[in-house]
């Protein structure tokens, strides 16, 4: 039974389904940020997961390894980079984002942990003894006072990881169920779904993941470079420069060069004017690290996975810019996803609907191509004969028989005349 016939025969069940989906959508709308980030994590981990499934038969184990061993450490690293950026925002612009007390962390411990030089200094050993250990204990004791903030963060992270895990493990099963229920093979629905999946993979795994990885590496590396910087030659606002480099990687052609090249020129001019050029070696080191470690290496690793460039780069740039302004922080993921769905709908579905309206003999949109007898001969399947065609097919044989009998009578008459 076709989907259109099902809708016609069971209107009450369809109405109930609409109500249930509406309720589900209302619940998901409250957690839209968690859901869209989980989808991003799914696309980011899917290439790794598929590599593991070639070696591990257990899909659950492969999905678990992809999430636990690869995704969770990446989330922790990104979170630490954001803490560094938050601290520098407080120092440079006095912007209050998340206070240490909101996370149950004492300001002293927060300041030490968000300073990357702390981990390469001898003070790091104090983390497990002495005064800093007491600070850690006090911070843990104060977590109860910040249970609301911490609890919301933990619940959202847990929901995101669980959703991404099951999307990895059961994506093919879900696609197979949709195909079996609605017979979407060789249909507009199938083409539309594949195009959206391809472009989401390109955007999430290619562009946005590249920006996140680049920004995280830049924040930490630039902050560590300041450890060995000569006096008066440090990278200005190193964490913010790293964050801007990650965001700038979304810009085509120029990329993060729009950030680190002006910074390098500023540092070189400052070094010549204040130190007579003695600190230019640090400027050269900063430029080399920016080009090799932050620019080239992430690009070389992720570039082979960036394919299916069916979305205009200008539209993508607008989505990246307007998404966070319109939706908030998760707009960076949600707006490009909406753009992909809209573009592929206009590219695949709209022409099919227009062609169907122009030619009523075409099968309905979403139907299999061989569902229409007029099109079966194009795929190697003969169309069944109708009753009229069968009757018309037997009629010529009757006419031929009558014509043959008339010819025989004419020959007999001619023989009689000749004999007479």
CSV table of C-alpha atoms in Angstrom, one decimal:
chain,number,residue,atom,x,y,z
A,1,UNK,CA,0.0,0.0,0.0
A,2,UNK,CA,1.4,3.4,-0.9
A,3,UNK,CA,1.9,6.2,1.6
A,4,UNK,CA,-0.8,8.3,-0.1
A,5,UNK,CA,-3.3,5.5,0.2
A,6,UNK,CA,-2.4,4.9,3.8
A,7,UNK,CA,-3.0,8.6,4.6
A,8,UNK,CA,-6.4,8.3,2.9
A,9,UNK,CA,-7.5,5.1,4.6
A,10,UNK,CA,-6.4,5.8,8.2
A,11,UNK,CA,-6.9,9.5,9.0
A,12,UNK,CA,-7.4,9.0,12.7
A,13,UNK,CA,-4.1,7.1,13.1
A,14,UNK,CA,-2.4,9.8,11.1
A,15,UNK,CA,-3.8,12.5,13.3
A,16,UNK,CA,-2.6,10.6,16.4
A,17,UNK,CA,0.8,10.3,14.8
A,18,UNK,CA,0.9,14.1,14.2
A,19,UNK,CA,0.0,14.8,17.8
A,20,UNK,CA,2.7,12.4,19.1
A,21,UNK,CA,5.4,13.9,16.8
A,22,UNK,CA,4.3,17.3,17.9
A,23,UNK,CA,4.8,16.4,21.5
A,24,UNK,CA,8.2,14.9,20.7
A,25,UNK,CA,9.2,18.0,18.8
A,26,UNK,CA,8.1,20.2,21.8
A,27,UNK,CA,10.3,18.1,24.1
A,28,UNK,CA,13.3,18.2,21.7
A,29,UNK,CA,12.9,22.0,21.2
A,30,UNK,CA,13.9,22.4,24.9
A,31,UNK,CA,17.1,20.5,24.2
A,32,UNK,CA,17.7,21.6,20.7
A,33,UNK,CA,21.3,22.6,21.5
A,34,UNK,CA,22.0,19.1,23.0
A,35,UNK,CA,20.4,17.3,20.0
A,36,UNK,CA,22.2,19.3,17.3
A,37,UNK,CA,25.6,18.9,19.0
A,38,UNK,CA,24.9,15.2,19.3
A,39,UNK,CA,24.3,15.1,15.6
A,40,UNK,CA,27.6,17.0,15.1
A,41,UNK,CA,29.4,14.5,17.3
A,42,UNK,CA,27.8,11.7,15.3
A,43,UNK,CA,29.1,13.1,12.0
A,44,UNK,CA,32.5,13.9,13.5
A,45,UNK,CA,32.9,10.3,14.8
A,46,UNK,CA,31.3,8.4,11.9
A,47,UNK,CA,34.5,8.1,9.7
A,48,UNK,CA,36.4,6.8,12.7
A,49,UNK,CA,33.6,4.4,13.6
A,50,UNK,CA,33.4,3.0,10.1
A,51,UNK,CA,37.1,2.4,10.1
A,52,UNK,CA,36.7,0.5,13.3
A,53,UNK,CA,33.8,-1.6,12.0
A,54,UNK,CA,36.1,-2.9,9.3
A,55,UNK,CA,38.2,-4.4,12.1
A,56,UNK,CA,35.7,-5.0,14.9
A,57,UNK,CA,32.6,-7.0,14.1
A,58,UNK,CA,30.7,-5.8,17.2
A,59,UNK,CA,29.1,-2.5,16.3
A,60,UNK,CA,28.4,-1.7,19.9
A,61,UNK,CA,32.1,-2.0,20.8
A,62,UNK,CA,33.1,0.1,17.8
A,63,UNK,CA,30.7,2.9,18.7
A,64,UNK,CA,31.8,2.8,22.3
A,65,UNK,CA,35.4,3.0,21.4
A,66,UNK,CA,34.7,5.9,19.0
A,67,UNK,CA,32.9,7.9,21.7
A,68,UNK,CA,34.9,7.0,24.8
A,69,UNK,CA,38.5,6.9,23.4
A,70,UNK,CA,38.2,9.7,20.9
A,71,UNK,CA,35.2,12.0,21.3
A,72,UNK,CA,35.3,12.4,25.1
A,73,UNK,CA,39.0,13.4,25.3
A,74,UNK,CA,38.3,15.9,22.5
A,75,UNK,CA,35.4,17.4,24.4
A,76,UNK,CA,37.6,17.7,27.5
A,77,UNK,CA,40.3,19.4,25.5
A,78,UNK,CA,37.9,21.8,23.9
A,79,UNK,CA,36.4,22.5,27.3
A,80,UNK,CA,39.8,23.3,28.8
A,81,UNK,CA,40.5,25.7,25.8
A,82,UNK,CA,37.3,27.5,26.5
A,83,UNK,CA,38.2,27.9,30.2
A,84,UNK,CA,41.5,29.6,29.0
A,85,UNK,CA,39.6,31.9,26.7
A,86,UNK,CA,37.1,32.7,29.4
A,87,UNK,CA,39.9,33.7,31.8
A,88,UNK,CA,41.5,35.9,29.2
A,89,UNK,CA,38.2,37.6,28.3
A,90,UNK,CA,37.8,38.5,32.0
A,91,UNK,CA,41.3,39.9,32.0
A,92,UNK,CA,41.2,41.8,28.7
A,93,UNK,CA,37.7,43.1,28.5
A,94,UNK,CA,36.3,42.4,32.0
A,95,UNK,CA,33.6,40.2,30.4
A,96,UNK,CA,31.9,38.0,32.9
A,97,UNK,CA,30.9,34.7,31.3
A,98,UNK,CA,31.1,31.8,33.8
A,99,UNK,CA,32.4,32.6,37.3
A,100,UNK,CA,34.6,30.0,39.0
A,101,UNK,CA,32.1,29.9,41.9
A,102,UNK,CA,29.4,28.8,39.5
A,103,UNK,CA,31.3,25.6,38.8
A,104,UNK,CA,32.2,25.0,42.5
A,105,UNK,CA,35.9,26.0,41.9
A,106,UNK,CA,37.8,28.4,44.0
A,107,UNK,CA,39.2,31.5,42.1
A,108,UNK,CA,42.7,30.5,43.1
A,109,UNK,CA,42.5,27.0,41.7
A,110,UNK,CA,40.7,28.4,38.6
A,111,UNK,CA,43.4,30.9,37.9
A,112,UNK,CA,46.1,28.2,38.2
A,113,UNK,CA,44.4,25.6,36.1
A,114,UNK,CA,43.6,28.0,33.3
A,115,UNK,CA,47.2,29.0,33.0
A,116,UNK,CA,49.0,26.5,30.7
A,117,UNK,CA,52.4,27.5,32.1
A,118,UNK,CA,51.2,25.9,35.4
A,119,UNK,CA,51.4,22.4,33.8
A,120,UNK,CA,55.0,22.9,32.6
A,121,UNK,CA,56.2,24.3,35.9
A,122,UNK,CA,57.2,22.7,39.1
A,123,UNK,CA,54.1,23.9,40.8
A,124,UNK,CA,52.1,21.2,39.0
A,125,UNK,CA,53.3,18.7,41.6
A,126,UNK,CA,51.7,20.8,44.3
A,127,UNK,CA,48.3,19.7,42.8
A,128,UNK,CA,48.5,16.6,44.9
A,129,UNK,CA,50.0,18.0,48.1
A,130,UNK,CA,50.3,21.1,50.2
A,131,UNK,CA,48.3,24.3,49.8
A,132,UNK,CA,46.8,23.6,46.4
A,133,UNK,CA,45.5,20.2,47.5
A,134,UNK,CA,43.6,21.9,50.3
A,135,UNK,CA,42.2,24.3,47.7
A,136,UNK,CA,41.0,21.3,45.6
A,137,UNK,CA,39.3,19.8,48.6
A,138,UNK,CA,37.6,23.1,49.4
A,139,UNK,CA,36.5,23.3,45.8
A,140,UNK,CA,35.0,19.8,45.8
A,141,UNK,CA,33.2,20.7,49.0
A,142,UNK,CA,31.7,23.8,47.4
A,143,UNK,CA,30.4,21.8,44.5
A,144,UNK,CA,27.2,21.1,46.4
A,145,UNK,CA,26.5,24.9,46.4
A,146,UNK,CA,26.8,24.9,42.6
A,147,UNK,CA,24.9,21.7,42.0
A,148,UNK,CA,22.4,23.3,39.7
A,149,UNK,CA,24.9,24.6,37.2
A,150,UNK,CA,27.1,21.5,37.3
A,151,UNK,CA,24.1,19.2,37.2
A,152,UNK,CA,22.7,20.9,34.0
A,153,UNK,CA,26.0,20.7,32.3
A,154,UNK,CA,26.5,17.0,33.2
A,155,UNK,CA,23.0,16.0,32.2
A,156,UNK,CA,23.3,17.7,28.8
A,157,UNK,CA,26.7,16.1,28.2
A,158,UNK,CA,25.4,12.7,29.1
A,159,UNK,CA,22.4,13.1,26.8
A,160,UNK,CA,24.6,14.3,24.0
A,161,UNK,CA,27.0,11.3,24.3
A,162,UNK,CA,24.2,8.7,24.6
A,163,UNK,CA,22.3,10.1,21.5
A,164,UNK,CA,25.6,10.2,19.5
A,165,UNK,CA,26.4,6.6,20.5
A,166,UNK,CA,23.0,5.2,19.4
A,167,UNK,CA,23.1,7.2,16.2
A,168,UNK,CA,26.5,5.7,15.4
A,169,UNK,CA,25.4,2.1,16.3
A,170,UNK,CA,21.9,2.1,14.8
A,171,UNK,CA,22.0,4.6,11.9
A,172,UNK,CA,21.8,1.8,9.2
A,173,UNK,CA,19.1,0.1,11.1
A,174,UNK,CA,17.0,3.3,11.3
A,175,UNK,CA,17.6,3.9,7.5
A,176,UNK,CA,16.6,0.3,6.7
A,177,UNK,CA,13.4,0.7,8.8
A,178,UNK,CA,12.4,3.9,7.0
A,179,UNK,CA,13.1,2.2,3.6
A,180,UNK,CA,11.1,-0.9,4.5
A,181,UNK,CA,8.1,1.1,5.8
A,182,UNK,CA,7.9,3.7,3.0
A,183,UNK,CA,9.6,1.9,0.1
A,184,UNK,CA,12.0,4.8,-0.5
A,185,UNK,CA,14.5,3.0,-2.8
A,186,UNK,CA,15.1,4.8,-6.1
A,187,UNK,CA,12.8,7.6,-5.0
A,188,UNK,CA,12.9,11.4,-4.5
A,189,UNK,CA,12.9,10.8,-0.7
A,190,UNK,CA,16.0,8.5,-1.0
A,191,UNK,CA,17.9,11.1,-3.2
A,192,UNK,CA,17.0,13.9,-0.9
A,193,UNK,CA,18.1,12.0,2.2
A,194,UNK,CA,21.5,10.9,0.6
A,195,UNK,CA,22.2,14.5,-0.5
A,196,UNK,CA,21.4,16.0,2.9
A,197,UNK,CA,23.6,13.3,4.6
A,198,UNK,CA,26.5,13.9,2.3
A,199,UNK,CA,26.4,17.7,2.8
A,200,UNK,CA,26.0,17.5,6.6
A,201,UNK,CA,29.0,15.2,6.7
A,202,UNK,CA,31.0,17.6,4.6
A,203,UNK,CA,30.0,20.6,6.8
A,204,UNK,CA,30.2,19.0,10.2
A,205,UNK,CA,33.2,16.8,9.8
A,206,UNK,CA,35.0,19.1,7.3
A,207,UNK,CA,34.4,22.7,8.1
A,208,UNK,CA,33.2,23.0,11.7
A,209,UNK,CA,35.3,20.2,13.1
A,210,UNK,CA,38.3,21.7,11.4
A,211,UNK,CA,37.5,25.1,13.0
A,212,UNK,CA,37.1,23.5,16.5
A,213,UNK,CA,40.3,21.5,16.3
A,214,UNK,CA,42.2,24.4,14.9
A,215,UNK,CA,41.0,26.8,17.5
A,216,UNK,CA,41.7,24.4,20.4
A,217,UNK,CA,45.2,23.7,19.2
A,218,UNK,CA,45.9,27.4,18.6
A,219,UNK,CA,44.6,28.4,22.1
A,220,UNK,CA,46.8,25.9,23.9
A,221,UNK,CA,49.9,26.2,21.7
A,222,UNK,CA,49.9,30.0,21.7
A,223,UNK,CA,49.5,30.0,25.5
A,224,UNK,CA,52.4,27.6,25.8
A,225,UNK,CA,54.6,29.7,23.5
A,226,UNK,CA,54.3,32.6,25.9
A,227,UNK,CA,56.1,30.5,28.4
A,228,UNK,CA,59.4,30.9,26.5
A,229,UNK,CA,58.6,34.4,25.1
A,230,UNK,CA,61.3,37.0,25.8
A,231,UNK,CA,60.3,39.8,28.1
A,232,UNK,CA,58.0,42.3,26.3
A,233,UNK,CA,57.7,40.0,23.2
A,234,UNK,CA,54.8,37.7,24.3
A,235,UNK,CA,51.8,37.0,22.0
A,236,UNK,CA,49.2,39.6,22.9
A,237,UNK,CA,46.0,37.9,24.3
A,238,UNK,CA,47.3,34.5,23.1
A,239,UNK,CA,44.1,32.6,23.9
A,240,UNK,CA,41.9,35.1,22.1
A,241,UNK,CA,44.3,35.0,19.1
A,242,UNK,CA,44.0,31.2,19.0
A,243,UNK,CA,40.2,31.4,19.2
A,244,UNK,CA,40.0,33.9,16.4
A,245,UNK,CA,42.3,31.7,14.3
A,246,UNK,CA,39.9,28.8,14.7
A,247,UNK,CA,36.9,31.0,13.7
A,248,UNK,CA,38.9,32.4,10.7
A,249,UNK,CA,39.5,28.9,9.4
A,250,UNK,CA,35.9,28.9,8.2
A,251,UNK,CA,36.8,31.7,5.7
A,252,UNK,CA,37.6,30.2,2.3
A,253,UNK,CA,41.0,30.8,0.7
A,254,UNK,CA,42.4,33.2,3.3
A,255,UNK,CA,41.5,31.2,6.4
A,256,UNK,CA,43.4,31.8,9.6
A,257,UNK,CA,46.1,33.8,7.8
A,258,UNK,CA,43.9,36.8,8.3
A,259,UNK,CA,44.6,36.4,12.0
A,260,UNK,CA,48.2,35.3,12.5
A,261,UNK,CA,49.8,37.3,9.7
A,262,UNK,CA,48.7,40.7,11.2
A,263,UNK,CA,49.7,39.5,14.7
A,264,UNK,CA,53.1,38.5,13.4
A,265,UNK,CA,53.6,41.8,11.7
A,266,UNK,CA,52.6,43.6,14.9
A,267,UNK,CA,55.0,41.6,17.0
A,268,UNK,CA,57.8,42.2,14.6
A,269,UNK,CA,57.3,45.9,14.5
A,270,UNK,CA,57.1,46.0,18.3
A,271,UNK,CA,60.3,44.0,18.6
A,272,UNK,CA,62.2,46.3,16.3
A,273,UNK,CA,61.0,49.4,18.0
A,274,UNK,CA,61.5,48.3,21.6
A,275,UNK,CA,64.3,45.7,21.6
A,276,UNK,CA,66.2,46.5,18.4
A,277,UNK,CA,65.2,43.3,16.7
A,278,UNK,CA,66.6,41.0,19.4
A,279,UNK,CA,63.3,39.3,19.8
A,280,UNK,CA,62.6,38.6,16.2
A,281,UNK,CA,63.5,35.0,16.6
A,282,UNK,CA,60.3,34.6,18.7
A,283,UNK,CA,58.3,36.2,15.9
A,284,UNK,CA,59.8,33.7,13.4
A,285,UNK,CA,59.0,30.8,15.8
A,286,UNK,CA,55.4,32.1,16.2
A,287,UNK,CA,54.9,32.3,12.4
A,288,UNK,CA,56.4,28.9,11.8
A,289,UNK,CA,54.2,27.2,14.5
A,290,UNK,CA,51.2,29.0,13.1
A,291,UNK,CA,51.9,27.9,9.5
A,292,UNK,CA,52.9,24.3,10.2
A,293,UNK,CA,51.1,23.1,13.4
A,294,UNK,CA,48.0,25.2,13.3
A,295,UNK,CA,47.3,25.8,9.6
A,296,UNK,CA,48.8,23.0,7.5
A,297,UNK,CA,48.5,19.9,9.6
A,298,UNK,CA,44.8,20.1,10.5
A,299,UNK,CA,44.0,21.1,6.9
A,300,UNK,CA,46.0,18.1,5.5
A,301,UNK,CA,44.3,15.6,7.8
A,302,UNK,CA,40.7,16.8,7.3
A,303,UNK,CA,40.8,18.0,3.7
A,304,UNK,CA,40.3,14.5,2.1
A,305,UNK,CA,37.1,14.2,4.0
A,306,UNK,CA,35.7,17.5,2.7
A,307,UNK,CA,33.6,16.6,-0.3
A,308,UNK,CA,30.2,17.2,-1.8
A,309,UNK,CA,30.6,21.0,-2.1
A,310,UNK,CA,27.0,21.6,-3.2
A,311,UNK,CA,26.4,24.5,-0.8
A,312,UNK,CA,27.4,28.0,-2.0
A,313,UNK,CA,30.3,29.2,0.2
A,314,UNK,CA,28.6,32.6,0.6
A,315,UNK,CA,25.5,31.0,2.0
A,316,UNK,CA,27.6,29.0,4.4
A,317,UNK,CA,29.4,32.1,5.6
A,318,UNK,CA,26.1,33.8,6.3
A,319,UNK,CA,24.9,30.7,8.2
A,320,UNK,CA,28.0,30.6,10.4
A,321,UNK,CA,27.7,34.3,11.1
A,322,UNK,CA,23.9,34.6,11.6
A,323,UNK,CA,23.4,31.3,13.3
A,324,UNK,CA,24.9,32.2,16.7
A,325,UNK,CA,23.3,35.6,16.5
A,326,UNK,CA,19.8,34.2,15.9
A,327,UNK,CA,19.8,30.9,17.9
A,328,UNK,CA,22.6,31.3,20.4
A,329,UNK,CA,25.8,29.3,20.7
A,330,UNK,CA,24.3,26.2,19.1
A,331,UNK,CA,23.3,28.2,16.0
A,332,UNK,CA,26.8,27.5,14.7
A,333,UNK,CA,25.6,23.9,14.2
A,334,UNK,CA,21.9,24.4,13.6
A,335,UNK,CA,21.9,27.2,11.0
A,336,UNK,CA,24.2,25.3,8.5
A,337,UNK,CA,22.0,22.2,9.0
A,338,UNK,CA,18.9,24.1,8.1
A,339,UNK,CA,20.6,25.6,5.1
A,340,UNK,CA,21.6,22.2,3.8
A,341,UNK,CA,18.0,20.9,4.2
A,342,UNK,CA,16.6,24.0,2.4
A,343,UNK,CA,19.1,23.9,-0.4
A,344,UNK,CA,18.7,20.2,-1.2
A,345,UNK,CA,14.9,20.5,-1.0
A,346,UNK,CA,15.0,23.3,-3.6
A,347,UNK,CA,17.5,21.3,-5.7
A,348,UNK,CA,15.9,17.8,-5.6
A,349,UNK,CA,12.3,17.9,-4.4
A,350,UNK,CA,11.0,21.1,-6.0
A,351,UNK,CA,11.9,20.1,-9.6
A,352,UNK,CA,10.3,16.7,-9.0
A,353,UNK,CA,7.1,18.3,-7.8
A,354,UNK,CA,7.0,20.7,-10.8
A,355,UNK,CA,7.6,17.8,-13.2
A,356,UNK,CA,4.8,15.8,-11.6
A,357,UNK,CA,2.4,18.7,-11.8
A,358,UNK,CA,3.3,19.2,-15.5
A,359,UNK,CA,2.9,15.6,-16.5
A,360,UNK,CA,0.2,13.7,-14.5
A,361,UNK,CA,1.3,10.4,-15.9
A,362,UNK,CA,4.5,10.5,-13.9
A,363,UNK,CA,4.5,8.6,-10.6
A,364,UNK,CA,3.9,10.5,-7.4
A,365,UNK,CA,6.9,12.1,-5.7
A,366,UNK,CA,8.5,9.5,-3.3
A,367,UNK,CA,7.2,6.5,-5.3
A,368,UNK,CA,9.3,3.9,-6.9
A,369,UNK,CA,10.1,4.5,-10.6
A,370,UNK,CA,8.6,1.2,-11.6
A,371,UNK,CA,5.3,1.9,-9.9
A,372,UNK,CA,3.9,3.5,-13.0
A,373,UNK,CA,3.3,1.0,-15.9
A,374,UNK,CA,4.2,3.7,-18.4
A,375,UNK,CA,7.7,3.8,-17.1
A,376,UNK,CA,8.4,0.1,-16.6
A,377,UNK,CA,9.7,-0.5,-20.1
A,378,UNK,CA,12.5,2.0,-19.3
A,379,UNK,CA,13.8,-0.3,-16.6
A,380,UNK,CA,13.5,-3.5,-18.5
A,381,UNK,CA,10.1,-4.6,-17.3
A,382,UNK,CA,7.3,-5.0,-19.8
A,383,UNK,CA,4.0,-3.3,-19.1
A,384,UNK,CA,1.0,-5.6,-18.7
A,385,UNK,CA,-1.5,-5.7,-21.5
A,386,UNK,CA,-4.9,-4.2,-20.8
A,387,UNK,CA,-8.2,-5.7,-21.9
A,388,UNK,CA,-8.6,-3.3,-24.9
A,389,UNK,CA,-5.0,-4.1,-26.0
A,390,UNK,CA,-5.7,-7.8,-25.9
A,391,UNK,CA,-8.9,-7.5,-27.9
A,392,UNK,CA,-7.1,-5.2,-30.4
A,393,UNK,CA,-4.3,-7.8,-30.6
A,394,UNK,CA,-6.7,-10.6,-31.7
A,395,UNK,CA,-8.7,-8.5,-34.2
A,396,UNK,CA,-6.0,-8.4,-36.9
A,397,UNK,CA,-5.9,-12.2,-37.0
A,398,UNK,CA,-9.6,-12.4,-37.8
A,399,UNK,CA,-9.3,-9.9,-40.6
A,400,UNK,CA,-6.4,-11.8,-42.1
A,401,UNK,CA,-8.4,-15.1,-42.1
A,402,UNK,CA,-11.4,-13.4,-43.8
A,403,UNK,CA,-9.1,-11.8,-46.4
A,404,UNK,CA,-7.5,-15.2,-47.1
A,405,UNK,CA,-10.9,-16.8,-47.6
A,406,UNK,CA,-12.0,-14.1,-50.1
A,407,UNK,CA,-8.8,-14.6,-52.1
A,408,UNK,CA,-9.4,-18.3,-52.3
A,409,UNK,CA,-13.0,-17.7,-53.6
A,410,UNK,CA,-11.6,-15.3,-56.2
A,411,UNK,CA,-9.1,-18.0,-57.4
A,412,UNK,CA,-11.9,-20.6,-57.7
A,413,UNK,CA,-14.1,-18.3,-59.8
A,414,UNK,CA,-11.2,-17.5,-62.2
A,415,UNK,CA,-10.6,-21.2,-62.7
A,416,UNK,CA,-14.2,-21.9,-63.6
A,417,UNK,CA,-14.3,-19.1,-66.2
A,418,UNK,CA,-11.1,-20.4,-67.8
A,419,UNK,CA,-12.4,-23.9,-68.1
A,420,UNK,CA,-15.7,-22.6,-69.6
